[in-house]
PDB file of N, CA, C and O in Angstrom:
ATOM      1  N   MET S   1     -44.593  18.994 -67.185  1.00 96.00           N
ATOM      2  CA  MET S   1     -44.491  20.430 -67.302  1.00 96.00           C
ATOM      3  C   MET S   1     -43.935  20.994 -65.994  1.00 96.00           C
ATOM      4  O   MET S   1     -44.373  20.624 -64.914  1.00 96.00           O
ATOM      5  N   TYR S   2     -42.968  21.880 -66.117  1.00 98.00           N
ATOM      6  CA  TYR S   2     -42.354  22.524 -64.962  1.00 98.00           C
ATOM      7  C   TYR S   2     -42.793  23.979 -64.949  1.00 98.00           C
ATOM      8  O   TYR S   2     -42.798  24.659 -65.980  1.00 98.00           O
ATOM      9  N   SER S   3     -43.162  24.469 -63.787  1.00 98.00           N
ATOM     10  CA  SER S   3     -43.625  25.846 -63.628  1.00 98.00           C
ATOM     11  C   SER S   3     -42.931  26.450 -62.417  1.00 98.00           C
ATOM     12  O   SER S   3     -42.760  25.783 -61.395  1.00 98.00           O
ATOM     13  N   ILE S   4     -42.530  27.712 -62.556  1.00 97.00           N
ATOM     14  CA  ILE S   4     -41.847  28.380 -61.456  1.00 97.00           C
ATOM     15  C   ILE S   4     -42.309  29.834 -61.414  1.00 97.00           C
ATOM     16  O   ILE S   4     -42.659  30.411 -62.445  1.00 97.00           O
ATOM     17  N   GLY S   5     -42.328  30.401 -60.230  1.00 98.00           N
ATOM     18  CA  GLY S   5     -42.732  31.788 -60.080  1.00 98.00           C
ATOM     19  C   GLY S   5     -41.794  32.529 -59.150  1.00 98.00           C
ATOM     20  O   GLY S   5     -41.169  31.934 -58.267  1.00 98.00           O
ATOM     21  N   TYR S   6     -41.667  33.805 -59.381  1.00 94.00           N
ATOM     22  CA  TYR S   6     -40.859  34.690 -58.543  1.00 94.00           C
ATOM     23  C   TYR S   6     -41.669  35.949 -58.258  1.00 94.00           C
ATOM     24  O   TYR S   6     -42.473  36.382 -59.082  1.00 94.00           O
ATOM     25  N   VAL S   7     -41.410  36.546 -57.135  1.00 98.00           N
ATOM     26  CA  VAL S   7     -41.942  37.868 -56.825  1.00 98.00           C
ATOM     27  C   VAL S   7     -40.737  38.762 -56.546  1.00 98.00           C
ATOM     28  O   VAL S   7     -39.851  38.386 -55.785  1.00 98.00           O
ATOM     29  N   MET S   8     -40.719  39.922 -57.196  1.00 94.00           N
ATOM     30  CA  MET S   8     -39.608  40.849 -57.029  1.00 94.00           C
ATOM     31  C   MET S   8     -40.157  42.224 -56.672  1.00 94.00           C
ATOM     32  O   MET S   8     -41.193  42.635 -57.198  1.00 94.00           O
ATOM     33  N   LYS S   9     -39.459  42.909 -55.811  1.00 96.00           N
ATOM     34  CA  LYS S   9     -39.853  44.264 -55.435  1.00 96.00           C
ATOM     35  C   LYS S   9     -39.024  45.248 -56.246  1.00 96.00           C
ATOM     36  O   LYS S   9     -37.794  45.163 -56.284  1.00 96.00           O
ATOM     37  N   LEU S  10     -39.709  46.160 -56.914  1.00 94.00           N
ATOM     38  CA  LEU S  10     -39.027  47.180 -57.700  1.00 94.00           C
ATOM     39  C   LEU S  10     -38.436  48.261 -56.808  1.00 94.00           C
ATOM     40  O   LEU S  10     -39.063  48.670 -55.830  1.00 94.00           O
ATOM     41  N   LYS S  11     -37.267  48.725 -57.165  1.00 93.00           N
ATOM     42  CA  LYS S  11     -36.709  49.887 -56.496  1.00 93.00           C
ATOM     43  C   LYS S  11     -37.468  51.117 -56.988  1.00 93.00           C
ATOM     44  O   LYS S  11     -37.881  51.165 -58.156  1.00 93.00           O
ATOM     45  N   PRO S  12     -37.667  52.100 -56.139  1.00 93.00           N
ATOM     46  CA  PRO S  12     -38.411  53.294 -56.555  1.00 93.00           C
ATOM     47  C   PRO S  12     -37.821  53.923 -57.821  1.00 93.00           C
ATOM     48  O   PRO S  12     -36.608  54.071 -57.953  1.00 93.00           O
ATOM     49  N   GLY S  13     -38.687  54.238 -58.757  1.00 92.00           N
ATOM     50  CA  GLY S  13     -38.281  54.910 -59.983  1.00 92.00           C
ATOM     51  C   GLY S  13     -37.578  54.045 -61.015  1.00 92.00           C
ATOM     52  O   GLY S  13     -37.079  54.563 -62.016  1.00 92.00           O
ATOM     53  N   GLN S  14     -37.531  52.739 -60.817  1.00 92.00           N
ATOM     54  CA  GLN S  14     -36.768  51.865 -61.716  1.00 92.00           C
ATOM     55  C   GLN S  14     -37.619  51.099 -62.729  1.00 92.00           C
ATOM     56  O   GLN S  14     -37.082  50.389 -63.568  1.00 92.00           O
ATOM     57  N   TYR S  15     -38.932  51.235 -62.660  1.00 92.00           N
ATOM     58  CA  TYR S  15     -39.786  50.436 -63.547  1.00 92.00           C
ATOM     59  C   TYR S  15     -39.510  50.712 -65.027  1.00 92.00           C
ATOM     60  O   TYR S  15     -39.420  49.777 -65.819  1.00 92.00           O
ATOM     61  N   ASP S  16     -39.366  51.967 -65.408  1.00 92.00           N
ATOM     62  CA  ASP S  16     -39.165  52.285 -66.823  1.00 92.00           C
ATOM     63  C   ASP S  16     -37.915  51.606 -67.378  1.00 92.00           C
ATOM     64  O   ASP S  16     -37.933  51.068 -68.482  1.00 92.00           O
ATOM     65  N   GLY S  17     -36.830  51.607 -66.622  1.00 89.00           N
ATOM     66  CA  GLY S  17     -35.606  50.934 -67.064  1.00 89.00           C
ATOM     67  C   GLY S  17     -35.782  49.431 -67.144  1.00 89.00           C
ATOM     68  O   GLY S  17     -35.298  48.787 -68.079  1.00 89.00           O
ATOM     69  N   TYR S  18     -36.467  48.866 -66.168  1.00 88.00           N
ATOM     70  CA  TYR S  18     -36.730  47.433 -66.173  1.00 88.00           C
ATOM     71  C   TYR S  18     -37.561  47.051 -67.395  1.00 88.00           C
ATOM     72  O   TYR S  18     -37.251  46.100 -68.097  1.00 88.00           O
ATOM     73  N   LYS S  19     -38.620  47.816 -67.646  1.00 89.00           N
ATOM     74  CA  LYS S  19     -39.488  47.526 -68.790  1.00 89.00           C
ATOM     75  C   LYS S  19     -38.737  47.671 -70.102  1.00 89.00           C
ATOM     76  O   LYS S  19     -38.852  46.831 -70.993  1.00 89.00           O
ATOM     77  N   ALA S  20     -37.935  48.721 -70.227  1.00 89.00           N
ATOM     78  CA  ALA S  20     -37.163  48.927 -71.455  1.00 89.00           C
ATOM     79  C   ALA S  20     -36.214  47.760 -71.713  1.00 89.00           C
ATOM     80  O   ALA S  20     -36.069  47.304 -72.850  1.00 89.00           O
ATOM     81  N   ALA S  21     -35.567  47.268 -70.670  1.00 85.00           N
ATOM     82  CA  ALA S  21     -34.652  46.131 -70.825  1.00 85.00           C
ATOM     83  C   ALA S  21     -35.395  44.896 -71.322  1.00 85.00           C
ATOM     84  O   ALA S  21     -34.888  44.154 -72.171  1.00 85.00           O
ATOM     85  N   HIS S  22     -36.589  44.665 -70.822  1.00 85.00           N
ATOM     86  CA  HIS S  22     -37.355  43.491 -71.242  1.00 85.00           C
ATOM     87  C   HIS S  22     -38.018  43.686 -72.602  1.00 85.00           C
ATOM     88  O   HIS S  22     -38.219  42.720 -73.340  1.00 85.00           O
ATOM     89  N   ASP S  23     -38.355  44.914 -72.945  1.00 88.00           N
ATOM     90  CA  ASP S  23     -38.914  45.182 -74.273  1.00 88.00           C
ATOM     91  C   ASP S  23     -37.856  45.003 -75.356  1.00 88.00           C
ATOM     92  O   ASP S  23     -38.184  44.695 -76.501  1.00 88.00           O
ATOM     93  N   ASP S  24     -36.588  45.195 -74.994  1.00 88.00           N
ATOM     94  CA  ASP S  24     -35.476  45.066 -75.942  1.00 88.00           C
ATOM     95  C   ASP S  24     -34.571  43.913 -75.504  1.00 88.00           C
ATOM     96  O   ASP S  24     -33.352  44.065 -75.403  1.00 88.00           O
ATOM     97  N   LEU S  25     -35.174  42.774 -75.248  1.00 86.00           N
ATOM     98  CA  LEU S  25     -34.455  41.598 -74.748  1.00 86.00           C
ATOM     99  C   LEU S  25     -33.341  41.192 -75.713  1.00 86.00           C
ATOM    100  O   LEU S  25     -33.552  41.142 -76.928  1.00 86.00           O
ATOM    101  N   TRP S  26     -32.151  40.961 -75.179  1.00 88.00           N
ATOM    102  CA  TRP S  26     -31.031  40.550 -76.011  1.00 88.00           C
ATOM    103  C   TRP S  26     -31.370  39.262 -76.756  1.00 88.00           C
ATOM    104  O   TRP S  26     -31.968  38.338 -76.182  1.00 88.00           O
ATOM    105  N   PRO S  27     -30.965  39.142 -78.007  1.00 89.00           N
ATOM    106  CA  PRO S  27     -31.245  37.926 -78.779  1.00 89.00           C
ATOM    107  C   PRO S  27     -30.701  36.657 -78.118  1.00 89.00           C
ATOM    108  O   PRO S  27     -31.327  35.588 -78.199  1.00 89.00           O
ATOM    109  N   GLU S  28     -29.559  36.766 -77.444  1.00 89.00           N
ATOM    110  CA  GLU S  28     -28.980  35.588 -76.783  1.00 89.00           C
ATOM    111  C   GLU S  28     -29.884  35.093 -75.660  1.00 89.00           C
ATOM    112  O   GLU S  28     -29.993  33.885 -75.430  1.00 89.00           O
ATOM    113  N   ILE S  29     -30.536  36.011 -74.968  1.00 89.00           N
ATOM    114  CA  ILE S  29     -31.428  35.630 -73.880  1.00 89.00           C
ATOM    115  C   ILE S  29     -32.691  34.995 -74.454  1.00 89.00           C
ATOM    116  O   ILE S  29     -33.154  33.957 -73.969  1.00 89.00           O
ATOM    117  N   ALA S  30     -33.225  35.604 -75.503  1.00 90.00           N
ATOM    118  CA  ALA S  30     -34.405  35.032 -76.161  1.00 90.00           C
ATOM    119  C   ALA S  30     -34.083  33.640 -76.694  1.00 90.00           C
ATOM    120  O   ALA S  30     -34.901  32.718 -76.581  1.00 90.00           O
ATOM    121  N   SER S  31     -32.888  33.460 -77.246  1.00 90.00           N
ATOM    122  CA  SER S  31     -32.482  32.145 -77.761  1.00 90.00           C
ATOM    123  C   SER S  31     -32.365  31.119 -76.641  1.00 90.00           C
ATOM    124  O   SER S  31     -32.750  29.962 -76.815  1.00 90.00           O
ATOM    125  N   SER S  32     -31.832  31.534 -75.499  1.00 90.00           N
ATOM    126  CA  SER S  32     -31.690  30.589 -74.386  1.00 90.00           C
ATOM    127  C   SER S  32     -33.053  30.073 -73.954  1.00 90.00           C
ATOM    128  O   SER S  32     -33.198  28.908 -73.581  1.00 90.00           O
ATOM    129  N   MET S  33     -34.053  30.929 -74.037  1.00 92.00           N
ATOM    130  CA  MET S  33     -35.405  30.500 -73.671  1.00 92.00           C
ATOM    131  C   MET S  33     -36.002  29.614 -74.763  1.00 92.00           C
ATOM    132  O   MET S  33     -36.507  28.528 -74.473  1.00 92.00           O
ATOM    133  N   SER S  34     -35.933  30.056 -76.009  1.00 94.00           N
ATOM    134  CA  SER S  34     -36.548  29.275 -77.080  1.00 94.00           C
ATOM    135  C   SER S  34     -35.828  27.954 -77.306  1.00 94.00           C
ATOM    136  O   SER S  34     -36.470  26.940 -77.610  1.00 94.00           O
ATOM    137  N   ASP S  35     -34.512  27.921 -77.140  1.00 94.00           N
ATOM    138  CA  ASP S  35     -33.760  26.671 -77.302  1.00 94.00           C
ATOM    139  C   ASP S  35     -34.232  25.585 -76.334  1.00 94.00           C
ATOM    140  O   ASP S  35     -34.070  24.395 -76.609  1.00 94.00           O
ATOM    141  N   HIS S  36     -34.787  26.011 -75.203  1.00 95.00           N
ATOM    142  CA  HIS S  36     -35.199  25.050 -74.172  1.00 95.00           C
ATOM    143  C   HIS S  36     -36.700  25.088 -73.906  1.00 95.00           C
ATOM    144  O   HIS S  36     -37.178  24.574 -72.897  1.00 95.00           O
ATOM    145  N   ASN S  37     -37.439  25.702 -74.842  1.00 97.00           N
ATOM    146  CA  ASN S  37     -38.914  25.738 -74.775  1.00 97.00           C
ATOM    147  C   ASN S  37     -39.429  26.364 -73.492  1.00 97.00           C
ATOM    148  O   ASN S  37     -40.369  25.863 -72.874  1.00 97.00           O
ATOM    149  N   VAL S  38     -38.813  27.459 -73.091  1.00 97.00           N
ATOM    150  CA  VAL S  38     -39.227  28.181 -71.892  1.00 97.00           C
ATOM    151  C   VAL S  38     -40.078  29.377 -72.317  1.00 97.00           C
ATOM    152  O   VAL S  38     -39.702  30.118 -73.217  1.00 97.00           O
ATOM    153  N   SER S  39     -41.213  29.541 -71.672  1.00 96.00           N
ATOM    154  CA  SER S  39     -42.013  30.750 -71.878  1.00 96.00           C
ATOM    155  C   SER S  39     -42.143  31.460 -70.535  1.00 96.00           C
ATOM    156  O   SER S  39     -42.133  30.830 -69.478  1.00 96.00           O
ATOM    157  N   MET S  40     -42.260  32.786 -70.604  1.00 94.00           N
ATOM    158  CA  MET S  40     -42.254  33.567 -69.375  1.00 94.00           C
ATOM    159  C   MET S  40     -43.227  34.731 -69.512  1.00 94.00           C
ATOM    160  O   MET S  40     -43.323  35.341 -70.573  1.00 94.00           O
ATOM    161  N   SER S  41     -43.910  35.018 -68.416  1.00 94.00           N
ATOM    162  CA  SER S  41     -44.777  36.191 -68.328  1.00 94.00           C
ATOM    163  C   SER S  41     -44.400  36.966 -67.081  1.00 94.00           C
ATOM    164  O   SER S  41     -44.069  36.377 -66.055  1.00 94.00           O
ATOM    165  N   ILE S  42     -44.462  38.285 -67.191  1.00 93.00           N
ATOM    166  CA  ILE S  42     -44.151  39.152 -66.056  1.00 93.00           C
ATOM    167  C   ILE S  42     -45.319  40.119 -65.885  1.00 93.00           C
ATOM    168  O   ILE S  42     -45.747  40.764 -66.847  1.00 93.00           O
ATOM    169  N   TYR S  43     -45.814  40.191 -64.666  1.00 95.00           N
ATOM    170  CA  TYR S  43     -46.936  41.064 -64.340  1.00 95.00           C
ATOM    171  C   TYR S  43     -46.493  42.060 -63.275  1.00 95.00           C
ATOM    172  O   TYR S  43     -45.684  41.734 -62.423  1.00 95.00           O
ATOM    173  N   ARG S  44     -47.080  43.242 -63.333  1.00 95.00           N
ATOM    174  CA  ARG S  44     -46.743  44.275 -62.357  1.00 95.00           C
ATOM    175  C   ARG S  44     -47.981  44.637 -61.547  1.00 95.00           C
ATOM    176  O   ARG S  44     -49.074  44.806 -62.081  1.00 95.00           O
ATOM    177  N   PHE S  45     -47.791  44.766 -60.256  1.00 96.00           N
ATOM    178  CA  PHE S  45     -48.799  45.304 -59.354  1.00 96.00           C
ATOM    179  C   PHE S  45     -48.088  46.271 -58.425  1.00 96.00           C
ATOM    180  O   PHE S  45     -47.258  45.852 -57.607  1.00 96.00           O
ATOM    181  N   GLU S  46     -48.356  47.554 -58.622  1.00 93.00           N
ATOM    182  CA  GLU S  46     -47.718  48.614 -57.846  1.00 93.00           C
ATOM    183  C   GLU S  46     -46.200  48.461 -57.911  1.00 93.00           C
ATOM    184  O   GLU S  46     -45.625  48.534 -58.992  1.00 93.00           O
ATOM    185  N   ASN S  47     -45.516  48.201 -56.804  1.00 93.00           N
ATOM    186  CA  ASN S  47     -44.057  48.084 -56.837  1.00 93.00           C
ATOM    187  C   ASN S  47     -43.585  46.628 -56.834  1.00 93.00           C
ATOM    188  O   ASN S  47     -42.436  46.343 -56.540  1.00 93.00           O
ATOM    189  N   LEU S  48     -44.478  45.703 -57.198  1.00 96.00           N
ATOM    190  CA  LEU S  48     -44.127  44.290 -57.243  1.00 96.00           C
ATOM    191  C   LEU S  48     -44.197  43.767 -58.674  1.00 96.00           C
ATOM    192  O   LEU S  48     -45.082  44.144 -59.440  1.00 96.00           O
ATOM    193  N   LEU S  49     -43.251  42.888 -58.996  1.00 95.00           N
ATOM    194  CA  LEU S  49     -43.283  42.161 -60.261  1.00 95.00           C
ATOM    195  C   LEU S  49     -43.490  40.689 -59.952  1.00 95.00           C
ATOM    196  O   LEU S  49     -42.863  40.142 -59.050  1.00 95.00           O
ATOM    197  N   PHE S  50     -44.360  40.070 -60.706  1.00 97.00           N
ATOM    198  CA  PHE S  50     -44.634  38.644 -60.569  1.00 97.00           C
ATOM    199  C   PHE S  50     -44.208  37.972 -61.864  1.00 97.00           C
ATOM    200  O   PHE S  50     -44.738  38.281 -62.924  1.00 97.00           O
ATOM    201  N   LEU S  51     -43.240  37.105 -61.774  1.00 95.00           N
ATOM    202  CA  LEU S  51     -42.735  36.387 -62.938  1.00 95.00           C
ATOM    203  C   LEU S  51     -43.236  34.958 -62.881  1.00 95.00           C
ATOM    204  O   LEU S  51     -43.145  34.315 -61.831  1.00 95.00           O
ATOM    205  N   HIS S  52     -43.767  34.471 -63.989  1.00 98.00           N
ATOM    206  CA  HIS S  52     -44.193  33.076 -64.083  1.00 98.00           C
ATOM    207  C   HIS S  52     -43.556  32.485 -65.331  1.00 98.00           C
ATOM    208  O   HIS S  52     -43.694  33.033 -66.429  1.00 98.00           O
ATOM    209  N   ALA S  53     -42.823  31.388 -65.166  1.00 97.00           N
ATOM    210  CA  ALA S  53     -42.159  30.717 -66.284  1.00 97.00           C
ATOM    211  C   ALA S  53     -42.608  29.268 -66.352  1.00 97.00           C
ATOM    212  O   ALA S  53     -42.876  28.639 -65.324  1.00 97.00           O
ATOM    213  N   VAL S  54     -42.660  28.760 -67.587  1.00 98.00           N
ATOM    214  CA  VAL S  54     -43.061  27.380 -67.824  1.00 98.00           C
ATOM    215  C   VAL S  54     -42.048  26.755 -68.781  1.00 98.00           C
ATOM    216  O   VAL S  54     -41.628  27.396 -69.747  1.00 98.00           O
ATOM    217  N   ALA S  55     -41.668  25.521 -68.509  1.00 98.00           N
ATOM    218  CA  ALA S  55     -40.765  24.753 -69.367  1.00 98.00           C
ATOM    219  C   ALA S  55     -41.238  23.299 -69.370  1.00 98.00           C
ATOM    220  O   ALA S  55     -41.937  22.870 -68.446  1.00 98.00           O
ATOM    221  N   PRO S  56     -40.853  22.529 -70.382  1.00 98.00           N
ATOM    222  CA  PRO S  56     -41.274  21.128 -70.408  1.00 98.00           C
ATOM    223  C   PRO S  56     -40.810  20.338 -69.184  1.00 98.00           C
ATOM    224  O   PRO S  56     -41.545  19.502 -68.670  1.00 98.00           O
ATOM    225  N   THR S  57     -39.581  20.643 -68.721  1.00 97.00           N
ATOM    226  CA  THR S  57     -39.036  19.958 -67.549  1.00 97.00           C
ATOM    227  C   THR S  57     -38.195  20.944 -66.741  1.00 97.00           C
ATOM    228  O   THR S  57     -37.794  22.001 -67.250  1.00 97.00           O
ATOM    229  N   GLU S  58     -37.900  20.595 -65.505  1.00 97.00           N
ATOM    230  CA  GLU S  58     -37.013  21.433 -64.704  1.00 97.00           C
ATOM    231  C   GLU S  58     -35.631  21.500 -65.346  1.00 97.00           C
ATOM    232  O   GLU S  58     -34.967  22.540 -65.292  1.00 97.00           O
ATOM    233  N   GLN S  59     -35.213  20.419 -65.970  1.00 96.00           N
ATOM    234  CA  GLN S  59     -33.909  20.401 -66.644  1.00 96.00           C
ATOM    235  C   GLN S  59     -33.867  21.430 -67.781  1.00 96.00           C
ATOM    236  O   GLN S  59     -32.862  22.125 -67.957  1.00 96.00           O
ATOM    237  N   ASN S  60     -34.961  21.548 -68.536  1.00 95.00           N
ATOM    238  CA  ASN S  60     -35.030  22.571 -69.584  1.00 95.00           C
ATOM    239  C   ASN S  60     -34.875  23.965 -68.973  1.00 95.00           C
ATOM    240  O   ASN S  60     -34.161  24.808 -69.507  1.00 95.00           O
ATOM    241  N   TRP S  61     -35.558  24.212 -67.859  1.00 95.00           N
ATOM    242  CA  TRP S  61     -35.462  25.504 -67.184  1.00 95.00           C
ATOM    243  C   TRP S  61     -34.019  25.775 -66.755  1.00 95.00           C
ATOM    244  O   TRP S  61     -33.471  26.841 -67.019  1.00 95.00           O
ATOM    245  N   GLN S  62     -33.396  24.795 -66.097  1.00 94.00           N
ATOM    246  CA  GLN S  62     -32.021  24.976 -65.620  1.00 94.00           C
ATOM    247  C   GLN S  62     -31.067  25.236 -66.777  1.00 94.00           C
ATOM    248  O   GLN S  62     -30.180  26.090 -66.676  1.00 94.00           O
ATOM    249  N   ARG S  63     -31.218  24.510 -67.859  1.00 93.00           N
ATOM    250  CA  ARG S  63     -30.339  24.712 -69.018  1.00 93.00           C
ATOM    251  C   ARG S  63     -30.511  26.109 -69.601  1.00 93.00           C
ATOM    252  O   ARG S  63     -29.544  26.716 -70.057  1.00 93.00           O
ATOM    253  N   SER S  64     -31.726  26.611 -69.607  1.00 91.00           N
ATOM    254  CA  SER S  64     -31.961  27.956 -70.147  1.00 91.00           C
ATOM    255  C   SER S  64     -31.296  29.023 -69.294  1.00 91.00           C
ATOM    256  O   SER S  64     -31.044  30.134 -69.764  1.00 91.00           O
ATOM    257  N   ARG S  65     -30.986  28.713 -68.053  1.00 90.00           N
ATOM    258  CA  ARG S  65     -30.369  29.661 -67.125  1.00 90.00           C
ATOM    259  C   ARG S  65     -28.847  29.584 -67.143  1.00 90.00           C
ATOM    260  O   ARG S  65     -28.185  30.331 -66.433  1.00 90.00           O
ATOM    261  N   GLU S  66     -28.257  28.695 -67.938  1.00 89.00           N
ATOM    262  CA  GLU S  66     -26.813  28.479 -67.947  1.00 89.00           C
ATOM    263  C   GLU S  66     -26.066  29.340 -68.961  1.00 89.00           C
ATOM    264  O   GLU S  66     -24.853  29.256 -69.052  1.00 89.00           O
ATOM    265  N   TYR S  67     -26.758  30.148 -69.729  1.00 83.00           N
ATOM    266  CA  TYR S  67     -26.109  30.974 -70.732  1.00 83.00           C
ATOM    267  C   TYR S  67     -25.326  32.095 -70.059  1.00 83.00           C
ATOM    268  O   TYR S  67     -25.870  32.808 -69.220  1.00 83.00           O
ATOM    269  N   PRO S  68     -24.049  32.292 -70.402  1.00 83.00           N
ATOM    270  CA  PRO S  68     -23.218  33.329 -69.767  1.00 83.00           C
ATOM    271  C   PRO S  68     -23.824  34.724 -69.918  1.00 83.00           C
ATOM    272  O   PRO S  68     -23.674  35.551 -69.032  1.00 83.00           O
ATOM    273  N   GLU S  69     -24.496  34.970 -71.032  1.00 81.00           N
ATOM    274  CA  GLU S  69     -25.074  36.293 -71.278  1.00 81.00           C
ATOM    275  C   GLU S  69     -26.140  36.643 -70.241  1.00 81.00           C
ATOM    276  O   GLU S  69     -26.370  37.807 -69.940  1.00 81.00           O
ATOM    277  N   LEU S  70     -26.798  35.632 -69.683  1.00 80.00           N
ATOM    278  CA  LEU S  70     -27.863  35.880 -68.719  1.00 80.00           C
ATOM    279  C   LEU S  70     -27.331  36.596 -67.477  1.00 80.00           C
ATOM    280  O   LEU S  70     -27.949  37.553 -66.990  1.00 80.00           O
ATOM    281  N   GLU S  71     -26.187  36.176 -66.979  1.00 81.00           N
ATOM    282  CA  GLU S  71     -25.603  36.827 -65.795  1.00 81.00           C
ATOM    283  C   GLU S  71     -25.215  38.277 -66.112  1.00 81.00           C
ATOM    284  O   GLU S  71     -25.448  39.175 -65.319  1.00 81.00           O
ATOM    285  N   ARG S  72     -24.652  38.494 -67.274  1.00 81.00           N
ATOM    286  CA  ARG S  72     -24.247  39.834 -67.683  1.00 81.00           C
ATOM    287  C   ARG S  72     -25.468  40.740 -67.874  1.00 81.00           C
ATOM    288  O   ARG S  72     -25.460  41.899 -67.497  1.00 81.00           O
ATOM    289  N   TRP S  73     -26.551  40.191 -68.432  1.00 73.00           N
ATOM    290  CA  TRP S  73     -27.767  40.952 -68.673  1.00 73.00           C
ATOM    291  C   TRP S  73     -28.453  41.329 -67.356  1.00 73.00           C
ATOM    292  O   TRP S  73     -28.970  42.433 -67.222  1.00 73.00           O
ATOM    293  N   ALA S  74     -28.439  40.403 -66.417  1.00 70.00           N
ATOM    294  CA  ALA S  74     -29.121  40.649 -65.130  1.00 70.00           C
ATOM    295  C   ALA S  74     -28.439  41.764 -64.371  1.00 70.00           C
ATOM    296  O   ALA S  74     -29.054  42.508 -63.663  1.00 70.00           O
TER     297      ALA S  74
END
C-alpha cells in the first residue's frame, strides 16, 4: 500500500472556489483515480488543506497523475 500526504495553504477568500471544484470533480479526473485504485481525502483546518491519498502501489499513484486533464484542471 502506498500513502502520500500534502499540505497546502489556501489563498485568502479562495476556499469556496476550491470546494466547488472538488464537489464537481471532472469525470476524467475521477476516472484517473478509479482506474488506478486511488482514494483521496482532503481536510481543512483554518487556511490549510491536508490531502491524504492511498493507492495499491506508488506506480498506481504515478499513473493516476499522468492524465492530461489533470494538469488542465489544476
